[in-house]
Amino acid sequence: MKESINNLLDKQQEFFRTGTTKSVDFRLKALKRLKAIINKREEDIHEALYKDFKKSEFESVLSETGIVNAELDLAIKKLRSWAKPKKVRASMLNFPSSDYIYKDPYGTVLIIAPWNYPYQLAMVPLIGAISGGNTTVVKPSELTPNTSDLIEDIITSIFEETHVTVVQGGVSISQELLSKRWDYIFFTGSVSVGKIVAKAAAEHLTPVTLELGGKSPCVIDETAKLALAAKRIVWGKFLNGGQTCIAPDYIIIKDEVKGRFIKCIEEEIKLAYGANPKQSVDYPRIINTKNFHRLKQMLNEVTVVVGGETDESDLYIAPTIVDEPSLESEVMKDEIFGPILPILTYKNNDDIDTIIGHFEKPLSFYIFSRDNSFIEFLLEKFSFGGGVVNDTMIHYGNHKLPFGGVGNSGIGGYHGKHTFETFTHSKSIIRKSNWIDIPVRYAPYEGKIKSLKTFFKLFG
Ligand code: NAD
């Protein structure tokens, strides 16, 4: 650490108090500087991601730089209108007045990012923090050193540290950061660390966004187009080596179509990654030995029907299908976060309820079916962050949809305009007029209650 975190925080808070970041011109200039440098360094970003866990260039564009560039372009295009105070209809109860919502920056914000989309999950919140007019400290993941060094390099080369900076480090640095008083904390990571963040934030009543994980189910009924479902599930499950918060965690399929579905999945894995996925340039590796062992352990005492090969020296785990594990097995205990896909079966809707009800509210939910009443039943029955019917993960790609969890899978949401909303407080303002003063509300109240009730009935 070049300087103490206290010092840094003091400087950022002091800079925020100057009001400089409240200027929309200042924010736009900052976003444009960011755009120029990330355009220039795009190849370096892809290279860093490859060095960290053999992520292919295609996947890096699809799930990292492409998303960041689109968010940045949108923020640059829309910031002036997002940041303008919005006039809302005034209440007759306050007549005569003009009512507004002002979008106020929080102040100095902390962004803590995970390793699995190490560039995107640090940069998209940062775009929101800058757009919102905050000063920001970003703590990228210690598990992707190449990408995190590059993020630091990019940010420190274009921003004063009083405005935006990076603090690198692992758990102890993260905890030191969390012990300070921030005006907002945006955390992406595991549920267990999310609870640590929430506790630390509660100490100062700091508002938080928690983008967490969980076991996201994928329900398939007998009306689904099985081959197409298998193709879309293989894509969503094995992208990034299965290390995606919204990857389908496990399948619940109607018992009579399971056999056919497994054949389709096996076929699709071959089509995507060849007979030996280890040789595919498109198939990423597990991030580190600890996670490799965590995943390998899940393969003990279960029936592997596809894949199952592992190589510790290369941190390789093949795309793997596990048949009917018990809900108590290792693979069903927690979020898998790797290329292992358990398949459970159901006979009736109660079975689906029993399985999904066994877990906390998931981050995502996927349904493959052509039966609208079944689809509507599932959508209404279960609480989850967001989901897709007849595909996987693509809800992440529409910036008009707020992305986030519910309950155990997270608090808050972002993307597109929602990111700007996340990093600003909606300050409600009434400008009351002076030309008339309706006397009903003032004491003495005697004889006024009837008029008050009528007023509420008419205008409340
Ligand atoms: P993680 O929770 O281990 O780490 C996330 C960040 O927290 C890192 O920067 C790390 O340094 C810090 N950290 C780790 N332990 C800490 C502690 N004890 N105290 C304070 N800070 C600590 O998560 P990860 O392994 O990097 O990422 C995987 C998890 O993130 C998965 O559970 C996944 O579902 C979730 N995730 C969620 C989203 C989402 O958008 N909802 C996106 C990606 C990943």
CSV table of C-alpha atoms in Angstrom, one decimal, residues 140-445:
chain,number,residue,atom,x,y,z
A,140,PRO,CA,-10.4,-5.9,-7.6
A,141,SER,CA,-9.9,-9.6,-6.9
A,142,GLU,CA,-6.6,-10.9,-5.7
A,143,LEU,CA,-7.2,-14.1,-7.6
A,144,THR,CA,-6.8,-12.6,-11.1
A,145,PRO,CA,-3.5,-10.7,-10.6
A,146,ASN,CA,-3.0,-9.9,-14.3
A,147,THR,CA,-6.4,-8.4,-14.8
A,148,SER,CA,-6.3,-6.6,-11.5
A,149,ASP,CA,-2.9,-5.0,-12.2
A,150,LEU,CA,-4.2,-3.9,-15.5
A,151,ILE,CA,-7.3,-2.3,-13.9
A,152,GLU,CA,-5.1,-0.5,-11.5
A,153,ASP,CA,-2.8,0.7,-14.4
A,154,ILE,CA,-5.8,1.9,-16.5
A,155,ILE,CA,-7.4,3.7,-13.6
A,156,THR,CA,-4.3,5.3,-12.1
A,157,SER,CA,-3.2,6.5,-15.5
A,158,ILE,CA,-6.3,8.7,-16.1
A,159,PHE,CA,-7.8,9.6,-12.7
A,160,GLU,CA,-6.5,11.6,-9.8
A,161,GLU,CA,-6.5,9.3,-6.8
A,162,THR,CA,-8.8,11.8,-5.0
A,163,HIS,CA,-11.5,11.0,-7.6
A,164,VAL,CA,-11.0,7.3,-8.5
A,165,THR,CA,-8.4,4.9,-7.4
A,166,VAL,CA,-7.6,1.2,-6.9
A,167,VAL,CA,-6.6,-0.6,-3.7
A,168,GLN,CA,-5.3,-4.1,-4.4
A,169,GLY,CA,-5.1,-6.9,-1.8
A,170,GLY,CA,-6.8,-10.0,-0.4
A,171,VAL,CA,-9.0,-10.6,2.6
A,172,SER,CA,-7.1,-8.5,5.1
A,173,ILE,CA,-7.1,-5.4,2.9
A,174,SER,CA,-10.8,-6.0,2.0
A,175,GLN,CA,-11.6,-6.2,5.7
A,176,GLU,CA,-9.6,-3.1,6.4
A,177,LEU,CA,-11.5,-1.2,3.7
A,178,LEU,CA,-14.8,-2.5,5.1
A,179,SER,CA,-14.0,-1.2,8.6
A,180,LYS,CA,-14.1,2.4,7.3
A,181,ARG,CA,-17.0,4.6,6.9
A,182,TRP,CA,-18.2,4.7,3.2
A,183,ASP,CA,-21.2,6.4,1.8
A,184,TYR,CA,-22.1,3.4,-0.3
A,185,ILE,CA,-20.6,-0.1,-0.8
A,186,PHE,CA,-21.1,-2.2,-3.9
A,187,PHE,CA,-20.1,-5.7,-3.4
A,188,THR,CA,-20.1,-8.7,-5.8
A,189,GLY,CA,-19.1,-12.1,-4.5
A,190,SER,CA,-20.1,-15.0,-2.5
A,191,VAL,CA,-23.0,-15.2,0.0
A,192,SER,CA,-20.7,-15.8,2.9
A,193,VAL,CA,-18.6,-12.7,2.3
A,194,GLY,CA,-21.8,-10.8,1.4
A,195,LYS,CA,-22.8,-11.3,5.0
A,196,ILE,CA,-19.5,-9.9,6.3
A,197,VAL,CA,-20.0,-6.9,4.0
A,198,ALA,CA,-23.5,-6.4,5.3
A,199,LYS,CA,-22.4,-6.5,8.9
A,200,ALA,CA,-19.5,-4.1,8.3
A,201,ALA,CA,-21.9,-1.7,6.5
A,202,ALA,CA,-24.5,-1.9,9.2
A,203,GLU,CA,-21.9,-0.5,11.7
A,204,HIS,CA,-22.2,2.8,9.9
A,205,LEU,CA,-25.7,2.3,8.4
A,206,THR,CA,-24.0,2.5,5.0
A,207,PRO,CA,-26.3,1.5,2.1
A,208,VAL,CA,-25.2,-1.5,0.1
A,209,THR,CA,-25.7,-3.4,-3.1
A,210,LEU,CA,-24.9,-7.1,-2.7
A,211,GLU,CA,-24.5,-9.0,-5.9
A,212,LEU,CA,-24.3,-12.6,-4.6
A,213,GLY,CA,-24.8,-16.1,-5.8
A,214,GLY,CA,-26.6,-19.3,-5.0
A,215,LYS,CA,-28.0,-22.4,-6.6
A,216,SER,CA,-29.9,-21.4,-9.8
A,217,PRO,CA,-32.3,-24.1,-11.0
A,218,CYS,CA,-33.2,-25.0,-14.5
A,219,VAL,CA,-36.5,-26.8,-14.9
A,220,ILE,CA,-37.3,-28.7,-18.1
A,221,ASP,CA,-40.7,-30.3,-18.8
A,222,GLU,CA,-41.7,-32.9,-21.4
A,223,THR,CA,-42.9,-30.3,-23.9
A,224,ALA,CA,-39.4,-28.6,-24.1
A,225,LYS,CA,-37.4,-28.8,-27.4
A,226,LEU,CA,-34.8,-31.0,-25.8
A,227,ALA,CA,-32.0,-30.6,-28.3
A,228,LEU,CA,-32.2,-26.8,-28.4
A,229,ALA,CA,-32.5,-26.7,-24.6
A,230,ALA,CA,-29.4,-28.8,-24.3
A,231,LYS,CA,-27.5,-26.5,-26.7
A,232,ARG,CA,-28.5,-23.4,-24.7
A,233,ILE,CA,-27.8,-25.1,-21.4
A,234,VAL,CA,-24.3,-26.3,-22.5
A,235,TRP,CA,-23.5,-22.7,-23.5
A,236,GLY,CA,-24.7,-21.2,-20.2
A,237,LYS,CA,-23.3,-23.8,-18.0
A,238,PHE,CA,-19.8,-24.2,-19.4
A,239,LEU,CA,-19.1,-20.6,-20.5
A,240,ASN,CA,-16.3,-19.3,-18.2
A,241,GLY,CA,-15.7,-22.9,-17.1
A,242,GLY,CA,-19.0,-22.9,-15.3
A,243,GLN,CA,-17.7,-20.1,-13.0
A,244,THR,CA,-20.6,-17.8,-13.5
A,245,CYS,CA,-23.0,-16.6,-10.8
A,246,ILE,CA,-26.0,-17.0,-13.1
A,247,ALA,CA,-25.0,-20.3,-14.6
A,248,PRO,CA,-27.7,-23.0,-14.3
A,249,ASP,CA,-26.5,-24.8,-11.2
A,250,TYR,CA,-28.6,-27.9,-11.6
A,251,ILE,CA,-31.4,-29.4,-13.7
A,252,ILE,CA,-34.8,-30.6,-12.6
A,253,ILE,CA,-36.3,-32.5,-15.6
A,254,LYS,CA,-39.5,-34.5,-16.1
A,255,ASP,CA,-38.4,-38.1,-15.4
A,256,GLU,CA,-39.7,-39.5,-18.8
A,257,VAL,CA,-37.4,-37.3,-20.9
A,258,LYS,CA,-34.2,-37.4,-18.8
A,259,GLY,CA,-32.5,-40.2,-20.9
A,260,ARG,CA,-33.0,-38.4,-24.1
A,261,PHE,CA,-31.9,-35.1,-22.6
A,262,ILE,CA,-28.6,-36.6,-21.4
A,263,LYS,CA,-27.9,-37.9,-24.9
A,264,CYS,CA,-28.6,-34.4,-26.3
A,265,ILE,CA,-26.3,-32.7,-23.7
A,266,GLU,CA,-23.5,-35.2,-24.5
A,267,GLU,CA,-23.8,-34.4,-28.1
A,268,GLU,CA,-23.8,-30.6,-27.5
A,269,ILE,CA,-20.7,-30.8,-25.4
A,270,LYS,CA,-18.9,-32.6,-28.2
A,271,LEU,CA,-20.1,-30.0,-30.8
A,272,ALA,CA,-19.0,-27.1,-28.6
A,273,TYR,CA,-15.7,-28.4,-27.3
A,274,GLY,CA,-14.8,-31.5,-29.3
A,275,ALA,CA,-14.2,-35.1,-28.1
A,276,ASN,CA,-11.6,-33.9,-25.7
A,277,PRO,CA,-12.5,-30.5,-24.3
A,278,LYS,CA,-9.0,-30.2,-22.7
A,279,GLN,CA,-7.7,-29.5,-26.2
A,280,SER,CA,-10.3,-26.9,-27.0
A,281,VAL,CA,-9.0,-23.3,-27.1
A,282,ASP,CA,-12.5,-22.2,-26.0
A,283,TYR,CA,-12.7,-24.1,-22.8
A,284,PRO,CA,-11.4,-22.1,-19.7
A,285,ARG,CA,-9.7,-23.6,-16.6
A,286,ILE,CA,-10.6,-23.5,-12.9
A,287,ILE,CA,-9.3,-20.4,-11.3
A,288,ASN,CA,-7.0,-22.0,-8.6
A,289,THR,CA,-6.1,-25.2,-6.8
A,290,LYS,CA,-8.4,-24.5,-3.9
A,291,ASN,CA,-11.4,-24.3,-6.2
A,292,PHE,CA,-10.2,-27.3,-8.2
A,293,HIS,CA,-10.2,-29.5,-5.1
A,294,ARG,CA,-13.5,-28.1,-3.9
A,295,LEU,CA,-15.0,-29.2,-7.3
A,296,LYS,CA,-13.2,-32.5,-7.5
A,297,GLN,CA,-14.6,-33.4,-4.1
A,298,MET,CA,-18.1,-33.0,-5.5
A,299,LEU,CA,-17.4,-35.9,-7.9
A,300,ASN,CA,-16.9,-38.4,-5.0
A,301,GLU,CA,-19.8,-40.7,-4.5
A,302,VAL,CA,-21.9,-39.5,-7.3
A,303,THR,CA,-22.8,-41.1,-10.7
A,304,VAL,CA,-21.0,-39.3,-13.4
A,305,VAL,CA,-22.7,-40.0,-16.8
A,306,VAL,CA,-20.7,-37.5,-19.0
A,307,GLY,CA,-17.2,-36.2,-18.5
A,308,GLY,CA,-15.7,-36.4,-15.1
A,309,GLU,CA,-12.0,-36.2,-16.2
A,310,THR,CA,-9.7,-33.9,-14.2
A,311,ASP,CA,-6.1,-32.7,-14.3
A,312,GLU,CA,-4.8,-30.8,-11.4
A,313,SER,CA,-1.6,-29.8,-13.2
A,314,ASP,CA,-3.7,-27.9,-15.7
A,315,LEU,CA,-6.6,-27.0,-13.4
A,316,TYR,CA,-8.8,-28.8,-15.8
A,317,ILE,CA,-12.2,-30.3,-15.1
A,318,ALA,CA,-14.1,-31.7,-18.1
A,319,PRO,CA,-17.7,-30.6,-18.7
A,320,THR,CA,-19.4,-33.1,-16.4
A,321,ILE,CA,-22.9,-34.4,-15.9
A,322,VAL,CA,-24.0,-36.0,-12.7
A,323,ASP,CA,-27.1,-38.2,-12.5
A,324,GLU,CA,-29.5,-38.0,-9.6
A,325,PRO,CA,-27.3,-36.9,-6.7
A,326,SER,CA,-29.0,-36.8,-3.3
A,327,LEU,CA,-29.9,-33.3,-2.0
A,328,GLU,CA,-27.4,-34.0,0.9
A,329,SER,CA,-24.4,-34.8,-1.5
A,330,GLU,CA,-21.5,-32.3,-1.8
A,331,VAL,CA,-22.6,-31.3,-5.2
A,332,MET,CA,-26.0,-30.2,-4.0
A,333,LYS,CA,-24.9,-28.5,-0.8
A,334,ASP,CA,-23.7,-25.1,-2.1
A,335,GLU,CA,-23.5,-23.2,-5.3
A,336,ILE,CA,-21.3,-25.4,-7.6
A,337,PHE,CA,-19.5,-22.6,-9.5
A,338,GLY,CA,-17.7,-24.9,-11.9
A,339,PRO,CA,-18.4,-27.2,-14.9
A,340,ILE,CA,-20.4,-29.8,-13.1
A,341,LEU,CA,-24.1,-30.2,-13.9
A,342,PRO,CA,-26.3,-32.4,-11.7
A,343,ILE,CA,-29.6,-33.7,-13.1
A,344,LEU,CA,-32.5,-34.4,-10.8
A,345,THR,CA,-35.9,-35.6,-11.9
A,346,TYR,CA,-39.5,-34.8,-11.0
A,347,LYS,CA,-42.8,-36.6,-11.5
A,348,ASN,CA,-45.2,-33.8,-10.5
A,349,ASN,CA,-45.1,-30.1,-9.5
A,350,ASP,CA,-44.8,-31.0,-5.8
A,351,ASP,CA,-41.5,-32.6,-6.5
A,352,ILE,CA,-40.2,-29.4,-8.1
A,353,ASP,CA,-41.4,-27.5,-5.0
A,354,THR,CA,-39.6,-29.9,-2.7
A,355,ILE,CA,-36.3,-29.5,-4.5
A,356,ILE,CA,-36.3,-25.8,-5.0
A,357,GLY,CA,-37.8,-25.2,-1.6
A,358,HIS,CA,-34.8,-27.0,-0.1
A,359,PHE,CA,-32.6,-24.0,-1.1
A,360,GLU,CA,-32.5,-20.3,-0.5
A,361,LYS,CA,-34.0,-17.9,-3.1
A,362,PRO,CA,-31.8,-18.3,-6.2
A,363,LEU,CA,-30.1,-15.6,-8.2
A,364,SER,CA,-31.5,-16.9,-11.5
A,365,PHE,CA,-34.2,-19.4,-12.7
A,366,TYR,CA,-34.5,-21.1,-16.0
A,367,ILE,CA,-37.5,-22.8,-17.5
A,368,PHE,CA,-37.5,-24.9,-20.7
A,369,SER,CA,-41.1,-25.6,-21.8
A,370,ARG,CA,-43.7,-24.9,-24.4
A,371,ASP,CA,-46.6,-25.1,-21.9
A,372,ASN,CA,-47.6,-21.6,-21.0
A,373,SER,CA,-49.6,-22.6,-17.9
A,374,PHE,CA,-46.6,-24.5,-16.5
A,375,ILE,CA,-44.3,-21.6,-17.3
A,376,GLU,CA,-46.7,-19.1,-15.5
A,377,PHE,CA,-47.1,-21.5,-12.6
A,378,LEU,CA,-43.3,-21.6,-12.0
A,379,LEU,CA,-42.8,-17.8,-12.6
A,380,GLU,CA,-45.5,-17.0,-10.0
A,381,LYS,CA,-44.6,-19.7,-7.5
A,382,PHE,CA,-40.9,-19.0,-6.9
A,383,SER,CA,-39.0,-16.0,-5.7
A,384,PHE,CA,-35.7,-15.4,-7.5
A,385,GLY,CA,-33.5,-12.6,-8.8
A,386,GLY,CA,-34.3,-12.9,-12.5
A,387,GLY,CA,-34.6,-15.5,-15.2
A,388,VAL,CA,-35.2,-16.7,-18.7
A,389,VAL,CA,-37.8,-19.0,-20.4
A,390,ASN,CA,-36.3,-21.3,-23.0
A,391,ASP,CA,-32.7,-20.0,-22.7
A,392,THR,CA,-30.0,-19.4,-20.1
A,393,MET,CA,-28.3,-16.2,-18.8
A,394,ILE,CA,-29.4,-13.8,-21.5
A,395,HIS,CA,-31.3,-11.6,-19.1
A,396,TYR,CA,-27.9,-10.3,-18.1
A,397,GLY,CA,-27.5,-8.7,-21.6
A,398,ASN,CA,-30.5,-6.4,-21.6
A,399,HIS,CA,-29.6,-3.2,-19.8
A,400,LYS,CA,-33.3,-2.3,-19.5
A,401,LEU,CA,-33.7,-5.2,-17.0
A,402,PRO,CA,-32.3,-4.6,-13.5
A,403,PHE,CA,-29.8,-7.3,-12.7
A,404,GLY,CA,-29.6,-8.6,-9.1
A,405,GLY,CA,-30.7,-11.1,-6.5
A,406,VAL,CA,-33.3,-11.4,-3.8
A,407,GLY,CA,-32.9,-12.5,-0.2
A,408,ASN,CA,-29.9,-14.8,0.0
A,409,SER,CA,-28.9,-14.1,-3.6
A,410,GLY,CA,-28.5,-10.4,-3.1
A,411,ILE,CA,-29.8,-6.9,-2.5
A,412,GLY,CA,-30.3,-4.3,-5.2
A,413,GLY,CA,-29.8,-4.4,-8.9
A,414,TYR,CA,-28.0,-2.6,-11.7
A,415,HIS,CA,-27.2,-2.3,-15.5
A,416,GLY,CA,-27.9,0.6,-17.8
A,417,LYS,CA,-29.9,3.3,-16.2
A,418,HIS,CA,-30.4,1.1,-13.1
A,419,THR,CA,-26.6,1.4,-12.5
A,420,PHE,CA,-26.9,5.1,-12.3
A,421,GLU,CA,-29.9,4.8,-10.0
A,422,THR,CA,-27.9,2.5,-7.8
A,423,PHE,CA,-25.1,5.0,-7.3
A,424,THR,CA,-27.4,8.0,-6.6
A,425,HIS,CA,-29.8,8.8,-3.9
A,426,SER,CA,-33.3,10.0,-5.0
A,427,LYS,CA,-33.7,13.3,-3.2
A,428,SER,CA,-37.4,14.4,-3.1
A,429,ILE,CA,-37.9,18.1,-3.2
A,430,ILE,CA,-41.1,20.2,-3.1
A,431,ARG,CA,-40.9,23.8,-4.1
A,432,LYS,CA,-43.9,25.3,-2.3
A,433,SER,CA,-45.5,28.4,-3.7
A,434,ASN,CA,-46.2,31.5,-1.6
A,435,TRP,CA,-49.1,33.1,-3.4
A,436,ILE,CA,-51.8,31.3,-1.3
A,437,ASP,CA,-51.7,29.5,2.0
A,438,ILE,CA,-54.6,27.0,2.6
A,439,PRO,CA,-55.2,27.1,6.3
A,440,VAL,CA,-56.7,23.6,7.0
A,441,ARG,CA,-53.6,21.9,8.4
A,442,TYR,CA,-52.9,24.6,11.0
A,443,ALA,CA,-54.0,24.4,14.7
A,444,PRO,CA,-56.4,25.1,16.2
A,445,TYR,CA,-58.0,22.0,14.6
